[in-house]
């Protein structure tokens, strides 16, 4: 059964992958792990600001997932379940850190801020993950330009120097690539996923 599994989940064989996953197939579990470990780690690190502890939280979430696998209905169910687990553990981590220190602030106020921060980071991580997937669909040169623009925060002149292109050529490619992202259907997907309107607007502001 393992030999028939695709390299990545969520393509054409999700039903077979989920069946194998629920049965405890290690290769199916590895596919889910490979798909989710990086965005989850990014999400947790941005909440607790400790890469080492973030690694422990994510590892514990996958441990819990393995033992809860029979209840998972789909990959989207797994993804949402994992985000809830790491979000709650991140909040517990910060609460524990807060209690270890003497603070002039009321704990309930801090906990409210922690929960809002966690939700903000969850949405931000999902949006960036979606943008990254759309960038990967672009032609090679435009894909490289947007990677440098979005994820390394390079400006047009810096990208031109790195890629040995004229600034105008970079600008032309960047304009066409951003236009492709605007037309990609992300806005509709985020709307259906319940992303708040102001967050969606902010994300598309990045695509100007």
PDB file of C-alpha atoms in Angstrom:
ATOM      1  CA  UNK A   1       0.000   0.000   0.000  1.00  0.00           C
ATOM      2  CA  UNK A   2       2.830   2.386   0.827  1.00  0.00           C
ATOM      3  CA  UNK A   3       4.294   2.186  -2.674  1.00  0.00           C
ATOM      4  CA  UNK A   4       1.061   3.561  -4.151  1.00  0.00           C
ATOM      5  CA  UNK A   5       1.001   6.726  -2.030  1.00  0.00           C
ATOM      6  CA  UNK A   6       1.777  10.010  -3.845  1.00  0.00           C
ATOM      7  CA  UNK A   7       4.673  12.226  -2.755  1.00  0.00           C
ATOM      8  CA  UNK A   8       2.381  14.895  -1.317  1.00  0.00           C
ATOM      9  CA  UNK A   9      -1.118  14.811   0.179  1.00  0.00           C
ATOM     10  CA  UNK A  10      -4.061  16.756  -1.158  1.00  0.00           C
ATOM     11  CA  UNK A  11      -3.575  16.006  -4.826  1.00  0.00           C
ATOM     12  CA  UNK A  12      -5.670  13.276  -6.419  1.00  0.00           C
ATOM     13  CA  UNK A  13      -5.720  10.545  -3.814  1.00  0.00           C
ATOM     14  CA  UNK A  14      -6.701  12.139  -0.517  1.00  0.00           C
ATOM     15  CA  UNK A  15      -9.326   9.495   0.261  1.00  0.00           C
ATOM     16  CA  UNK A  16      -6.775   6.666  -0.022  1.00  0.00           C
ATOM     17  CA  UNK A  17      -4.245   8.645   2.018  1.00  0.00           C
ATOM     18  CA  UNK A  18      -6.780   9.313   4.779  1.00  0.00           C
ATOM     19  CA  UNK A  19      -7.758   5.642   4.884  1.00  0.00           C
ATOM     20  CA  UNK A  20      -4.098   4.648   5.262  1.00  0.00           C
ATOM     21  CA  UNK A  21      -3.564   7.442   7.780  1.00  0.00           C
ATOM     22  CA  UNK A  22      -6.413   6.287  10.006  1.00  0.00           C
ATOM     23  CA  UNK A  23      -5.074   2.717   9.825  1.00  0.00           C
ATOM     24  CA  UNK A  24      -1.710   3.918  11.167  1.00  0.00           C
ATOM     25  CA  UNK A  25       0.264   3.734   7.911  1.00  0.00           C
ATOM     26  CA  UNK A  26       3.615   5.396   8.623  1.00  0.00           C
ATOM     27  CA  UNK A  27       4.111   6.683   5.091  1.00  0.00           C
ATOM     28  CA  UNK A  28       0.690   8.362   5.106  1.00  0.00           C
ATOM     29  CA  UNK A  29       1.507   9.946   8.470  1.00  0.00           C
ATOM     30  CA  UNK A  30       4.858  11.120   7.069  1.00  0.00           C
ATOM     31  CA  UNK A  31       3.069  12.824   4.155  1.00  0.00           C
ATOM     32  CA  UNK A  32       0.879  14.780   6.568  1.00  0.00           C
ATOM     33  CA  UNK A  33       3.891  15.582   8.747  1.00  0.00           C
ATOM     34  CA  UNK A  34       5.956  16.863   5.803  1.00  0.00           C
ATOM     35  CA  UNK A  35       3.074  19.044   4.647  1.00  0.00           C
ATOM     36  CA  UNK A  36       2.359  20.623   8.041  1.00  0.00           C
ATOM     37  CA  UNK A  37       5.536  20.714  10.134  1.00  0.00           C
ATOM     38  CA  UNK A  38       6.998  23.922   8.662  1.00  0.00           C
ATOM     39  CA  UNK A  39       3.869  26.124   8.798  1.00  0.00           C
ATOM     40  CA  UNK A  40       3.061  24.855  12.303  1.00  0.00           C
ATOM     41  CA  UNK A  41       6.608  25.567  13.500  1.00  0.00           C
ATOM     42  CA  UNK A  42       6.491  29.048  11.960  1.00  0.00           C
ATOM     43  CA  UNK A  43       3.124  29.657  13.615  1.00  0.00           C
ATOM     44  CA  UNK A  44       4.289  28.575  17.082  1.00  0.00           C
ATOM     45  CA  UNK A  45       7.650  30.383  16.899  1.00  0.00           C
ATOM     46  CA  UNK A  46       5.872  33.642  16.121  1.00  0.00           C
ATOM     47  CA  UNK A  47       3.754  33.228  19.238  1.00  0.00           C
ATOM     48  CA  UNK A  48       6.283  32.055  21.821  1.00  0.00           C
ATOM     49  CA  UNK A  49       9.559  33.311  20.259  1.00  0.00           C
ATOM     50  CA  UNK A  50      11.497  30.197  21.240  1.00  0.00           C
ATOM     51  CA  UNK A  51      12.488  27.859  18.365  1.00  0.00           C
ATOM     52  CA  UNK A  52      13.498  25.047  20.729  1.00  0.00           C
ATOM     53  CA  UNK A  53      10.249  25.081  22.710  1.00  0.00           C
ATOM     54  CA  UNK A  54       8.273  25.526  19.482  1.00  0.00           C
ATOM     55  CA  UNK A  55       9.833  22.317  18.176  1.00  0.00           C
ATOM     56  CA  UNK A  56       8.679  20.489  21.319  1.00  0.00           C
ATOM     57  CA  UNK A  57       5.141  21.850  21.017  1.00  0.00           C
ATOM     58  CA  UNK A  58       4.854  20.819  17.359  1.00  0.00           C
ATOM     59  CA  UNK A  59       6.323  17.375  18.050  1.00  0.00           C
ATOM     60  CA  UNK A  60       3.833  16.854  20.869  1.00  0.00           C
ATOM     61  CA  UNK A  61       0.975  17.878  18.574  1.00  0.00           C
ATOM     62  CA  UNK A  62       1.951  15.217  16.028  1.00  0.00           C
ATOM     63  CA  UNK A  63       2.226  12.659  18.831  1.00  0.00           C
ATOM     64  CA  UNK A  64      -1.343  13.515  19.848  1.00  0.00           C
ATOM     65  CA  UNK A  65      -2.435  13.410  16.217  1.00  0.00           C
ATOM     66  CA  UNK A  66      -1.125   9.879  15.777  1.00  0.00           C
ATOM     67  CA  UNK A  67      -3.178   8.699  18.742  1.00  0.00           C
ATOM     68  CA  UNK A  68      -6.272  10.605  17.529  1.00  0.00           C
ATOM     69  CA  UNK A  69      -5.879   9.529  13.883  1.00  0.00           C
ATOM     70  CA  UNK A  70      -9.005   7.324  13.762  1.00  0.00           C
ATOM     71  CA  UNK A  71     -11.193  10.414  14.331  1.00  0.00           C
ATOM     72  CA  UNK A  72      -9.741  12.433  11.451  1.00  0.00           C
ATOM     73  CA  UNK A  73     -12.189  12.847   8.553  1.00  0.00           C
ATOM     74  CA  UNK A  74     -10.077  14.742   6.008  1.00  0.00           C
ATOM     75  CA  UNK A  75      -6.810  16.581   5.555  1.00  0.00           C
ATOM     76  CA  UNK A  76      -8.567  19.890   6.275  1.00  0.00           C
ATOM     77  CA  UNK A  77      -9.842  18.355   9.522  1.00  0.00           C
ATOM     78  CA  UNK A  78      -6.263  17.347  10.419  1.00  0.00           C
ATOM     79  CA  UNK A  79      -4.942  20.820   9.614  1.00  0.00           C
ATOM     80  CA  UNK A  80      -7.536  22.621  11.717  1.00  0.00           C
ATOM     81  CA  UNK A  81      -7.118  20.090  14.549  1.00  0.00           C
ATOM     82  CA  UNK A  82      -3.333  20.602  14.606  1.00  0.00           C
ATOM     83  CA  UNK A  83      -3.640  24.383  14.660  1.00  0.00           C
ATOM     84  CA  UNK A  84      -6.025  24.189  17.633  1.00  0.00           C
ATOM     85  CA  UNK A  85      -3.617  21.896  19.505  1.00  0.00           C
ATOM     86  CA  UNK A  86      -0.482  24.007  18.951  1.00  0.00           C
ATOM     87  CA  UNK A  87      -2.406  27.231  19.560  1.00  0.00           C
ATOM     88  CA  UNK A  88      -3.650  25.980  22.939  1.00  0.00           C
ATOM     89  CA  UNK A  89      -0.235  24.628  23.925  1.00  0.00           C
ATOM     90  CA  UNK A  90       1.400  27.914  22.905  1.00  0.00           C
ATOM     91  CA  UNK A  91      -1.062  29.829  25.075  1.00  0.00           C
ATOM     92  CA  UNK A  92      -0.397  27.460  27.990  1.00  0.00           C
ATOM     93  CA  UNK A  93       3.346  27.958  27.466  1.00  0.00           C
ATOM     94  CA  UNK A  94       3.030  31.751  27.617  1.00  0.00           C
ATOM     95  CA  UNK A  95       0.729  31.576  30.634  1.00  0.00           C
ATOM     96  CA  UNK A  96       3.307  29.473  32.452  1.00  0.00           C
ATOM     97  CA  UNK A  97       6.038  31.956  31.518  1.00  0.00           C
ATOM     98  CA  UNK A  98       3.882  34.827  32.722  1.00  0.00           C
ATOM     99  CA  UNK A  99       3.277  33.163  36.076  1.00  0.00           C
ATOM    100  CA  UNK A 100       7.012  32.681  36.541  1.00  0.00           C
ATOM    101  CA  UNK A 101       7.585  36.431  36.498  1.00  0.00           C
ATOM    102  CA  UNK A 102       6.390  39.196  38.714  1.00  0.00           C
ATOM    103  CA  UNK A 103       4.221  41.442  36.591  1.00  0.00           C
ATOM    104  CA  UNK A 104       2.303  44.632  37.163  1.00  0.00           C
ATOM    105  CA  UNK A 105      -0.357  43.592  34.659  1.00  0.00           C
ATOM    106  CA  UNK A 106      -3.508  41.698  35.459  1.00  0.00           C
ATOM    107  CA  UNK A 107      -3.166  38.048  34.314  1.00  0.00           C
ATOM    108  CA  UNK A 108      -6.612  37.959  32.664  1.00  0.00           C
ATOM    109  CA  UNK A 109      -5.622  40.950  30.525  1.00  0.00           C
ATOM    110  CA  UNK A 110      -2.425  39.203  29.487  1.00  0.00           C
ATOM    111  CA  UNK A 111      -4.251  35.979  28.656  1.00  0.00           C
ATOM    112  CA  UNK A 112      -6.685  37.854  26.434  1.00  0.00           C
ATOM    113  CA  UNK A 113      -3.758  39.396  24.597  1.00  0.00           C
ATOM    114  CA  UNK A 114      -2.083  35.989  24.260  1.00  0.00           C
ATOM    115  CA  UNK A 115      -5.187  34.443  22.687  1.00  0.00           C
ATOM    116  CA  UNK A 116      -5.595  37.342  20.254  1.00  0.00           C
ATOM    117  CA  UNK A 117      -1.931  37.084  19.305  1.00  0.00           C
ATOM    118  CA  UNK A 118      -2.255  33.349  18.701  1.00  0.00           C
ATOM    119  CA  UNK A 119      -5.281  33.790  16.437  1.00  0.00           C
ATOM    120  CA  UNK A 120      -3.559  36.594  14.514  1.00  0.00           C
ATOM    121  CA  UNK A 121      -0.512  34.403  13.934  1.00  0.00           C
ATOM    122  CA  UNK A 122      -2.674  31.461  12.860  1.00  0.00           C
ATOM    123  CA  UNK A 123      -4.419  33.521  10.187  1.00  0.00           C
ATOM    124  CA  UNK A 124      -1.143  35.115   9.085  1.00  0.00           C
ATOM    125  CA  UNK A 125       0.518  31.709   8.738  1.00  0.00           C
ATOM    126  CA  UNK A 126      -2.350  30.298   6.683  1.00  0.00           C
ATOM    127  CA  UNK A 127      -2.383  33.324   4.362  1.00  0.00           C
ATOM    128  CA  UNK A 128       1.369  33.151   3.805  1.00  0.00           C
ATOM    129  CA  UNK A 129       1.136  29.424   3.159  1.00  0.00           C
ATOM    130  CA  UNK A 130      -1.565  30.005   0.538  1.00  0.00           C
ATOM    131  CA  UNK A 131       0.456  32.774  -1.118  1.00  0.00           C
ATOM    132  CA  UNK A 132       3.526  30.528  -1.151  1.00  0.00           C
ATOM    133  CA  UNK A 133       1.562  27.757  -2.908  1.00  0.00           C
ATOM    134  CA  UNK A 134       0.357  30.167  -5.589  1.00  0.00           C
ATOM    135  CA  UNK A 135       3.869  31.514  -6.101  1.00  0.00           C
ATOM    136  CA  UNK A 136       5.089  27.957  -6.713  1.00  0.00           C
ATOM    137  CA  UNK A 137       2.696  27.730  -9.695  1.00  0.00           C
ATOM    138  CA  UNK A 138       4.348  30.664 -11.494  1.00  0.00           C
ATOM    139  CA  UNK A 139       7.015  30.418 -14.232  1.00  0.00           C
ATOM    140  CA  UNK A 140      10.509  29.955 -12.795  1.00  0.00           C
ATOM    141  CA  UNK A 141      11.769  33.534 -13.189  1.00  0.00           C
ATOM    142  CA  UNK A 142       8.629  35.150 -11.801  1.00  0.00           C
ATOM    143  CA  UNK A 143       8.553  32.626  -8.974  1.00  0.00           C
ATOM    144  CA  UNK A 144      12.123  33.556  -7.985  1.00  0.00           C
ATOM    145  CA  UNK A 145      11.344  37.263  -8.127  1.00  0.00           C
ATOM    146  CA  UNK A 146       8.306  36.938  -5.852  1.00  0.00           C
ATOM    147  CA  UNK A 147      10.171  34.726  -3.405  1.00  0.00           C
ATOM    148  CA  UNK A 148      12.807  37.433  -3.072  1.00  0.00           C
ATOM    149  CA  UNK A 149      10.142  40.142  -2.876  1.00  0.00           C
ATOM    150  CA  UNK A 150       7.819  38.485  -0.327  1.00  0.00           C
ATOM    151  CA  UNK A 151       9.970  36.238   1.805  1.00  0.00           C
ATOM    152  CA  UNK A 152      13.362  38.001   1.712  1.00  0.00           C
ATOM    153  CA  UNK A 153      11.919  41.526   1.434  1.00  0.00           C
ATOM    154  CA  UNK A 154      14.215  42.570  -1.400  1.00  0.00           C
ATOM    155  CA  UNK A 155      13.383  45.649  -3.443  1.00  0.00           C
ATOM    156  CA  UNK A 156      13.425  45.870  -7.244  1.00  0.00           C
ATOM    157  CA  UNK A 157      17.040  47.073  -7.456  1.00  0.00           C
ATOM    158  CA  UNK A 158      18.296  44.337  -5.127  1.00  0.00           C
ATOM    159  CA  UNK A 159      16.411  41.652  -7.046  1.00  0.00           C
ATOM    160  CA  UNK A 160      17.806  42.973 -10.338  1.00  0.00           C
ATOM    161  CA  UNK A 161      21.339  42.723  -8.963  1.00  0.00           C
ATOM    162  CA  UNK A 162      20.835  39.212  -7.598  1.00  0.00           C
ATOM    163  CA  UNK A 163      19.273  37.904 -10.810  1.00  0.00           C
ATOM    164  CA  UNK A 164      21.485  39.970 -13.140  1.00  0.00           C
ATOM    165  CA  UNK A 165      18.501  41.551 -14.850  1.00  0.00           C
ATOM    166  CA  UNK A 166      17.605  45.171 -15.514  1.00  0.00           C
ATOM    167  CA  UNK A 167      15.360  46.804 -12.899  1.00  0.00           C
ATOM    168  CA  UNK A 168      12.702  47.353 -15.577  1.00  0.00           C
ATOM    169  CA  UNK A 169      12.710  43.645 -16.480  1.00  0.00           C
ATOM    170  CA  UNK A 170      12.309  42.730 -12.816  1.00  0.00           C
ATOM    171  CA  UNK A 171       9.488  45.253 -12.445  1.00  0.00           C
ATOM    172  CA  UNK A 172       7.693  43.856 -15.502  1.00  0.00           C
ATOM    173  CA  UNK A 173       7.947  40.269 -14.231  1.00  0.00           C
ATOM    174  CA  UNK A 174       6.897  41.295 -10.712  1.00  0.00           C
ATOM    175  CA  UNK A 175       3.854  43.176 -12.027  1.00  0.00           C
ATOM    176  CA  UNK A 176       2.704  40.190 -14.091  1.00  0.00           C
ATOM    177  CA  UNK A 177       3.344  37.762 -11.238  1.00  0.00           C
ATOM    178  CA  UNK A 178       1.388  39.864  -8.730  1.00  0.00           C
ATOM    179  CA  UNK A 179      -1.447  40.188 -11.232  1.00  0.00           C
ATOM    180  CA  UNK A 180      -1.534  36.372 -11.499  1.00  0.00           C
ATOM    181  CA  UNK A 181      -1.786  36.119  -7.691  1.00  0.00           C
ATOM    182  CA  UNK A 182      -4.675  38.599  -7.636  1.00  0.00           C
ATOM    183  CA  UNK A 183      -6.541  36.447 -10.158  1.00  0.00           C
ATOM    184  CA  UNK A 184      -5.672  33.136  -8.471  1.00  0.00           C
ATOM    185  CA  UNK A 185      -8.889  32.709  -6.506  1.00  0.00           C
ATOM    186  CA  UNK A 186      -7.276  33.277  -3.104  1.00  0.00           C
ATOM    187  CA  UNK A 187      -9.801  35.959  -2.210  1.00  0.00           C
ATOM    188  CA  UNK A 188     -12.715  33.553  -2.727  1.00  0.00           C
ATOM    189  CA  UNK A 189     -10.923  30.760  -0.846  1.00  0.00           C
ATOM    190  CA  UNK A 190     -10.229  33.018   2.133  1.00  0.00           C
ATOM    191  CA  UNK A 191     -13.809  34.253   2.072  1.00  0.00           C
ATOM    192  CA  UNK A 192     -15.115  30.668   2.195  1.00  0.00           C
ATOM    193  CA  UNK A 193     -12.626  29.862   4.981  1.00  0.00           C
ATOM    194  CA  UNK A 194     -14.042  32.701   7.066  1.00  0.00           C
ATOM    195  CA  UNK A 195     -10.957  34.940   7.015  1.00  0.00           C
ATOM    196  CA  UNK A 196     -11.975  38.361   8.428  1.00  0.00           C
ATOM    197  CA  UNK A 197     -12.508  40.991   5.742  1.00  0.00           C
ATOM    198  CA  UNK A 198      -9.950  43.431   7.134  1.00  0.00           C
ATOM    199  CA  UNK A 199      -7.302  40.675   7.239  1.00  0.00           C
ATOM    200  CA  UNK A 200      -8.091  39.725   3.646  1.00  0.00           C
ATOM    201  CA  UNK A 201      -7.829  43.354   2.616  1.00  0.00           C
ATOM    202  CA  UNK A 202      -4.447  43.640   4.323  1.00  0.00           C
ATOM    203  CA  UNK A 203      -3.183  40.522   2.563  1.00  0.00           C
ATOM    204  CA  UNK A 204      -4.196  41.886  -0.838  1.00  0.00           C
ATOM    205  CA  UNK A 205      -2.658  45.220   0.037  1.00  0.00           C
ATOM    206  CA  UNK A 206       0.647  43.320  -0.017  1.00  0.00           C
ATOM    207  CA  UNK A 207      -0.058  42.445  -3.638  1.00  0.00           C
ATOM    208  CA  UNK A 208      -0.220  46.043  -4.820  1.00  0.00           C
TER     209      UNK A 208
END
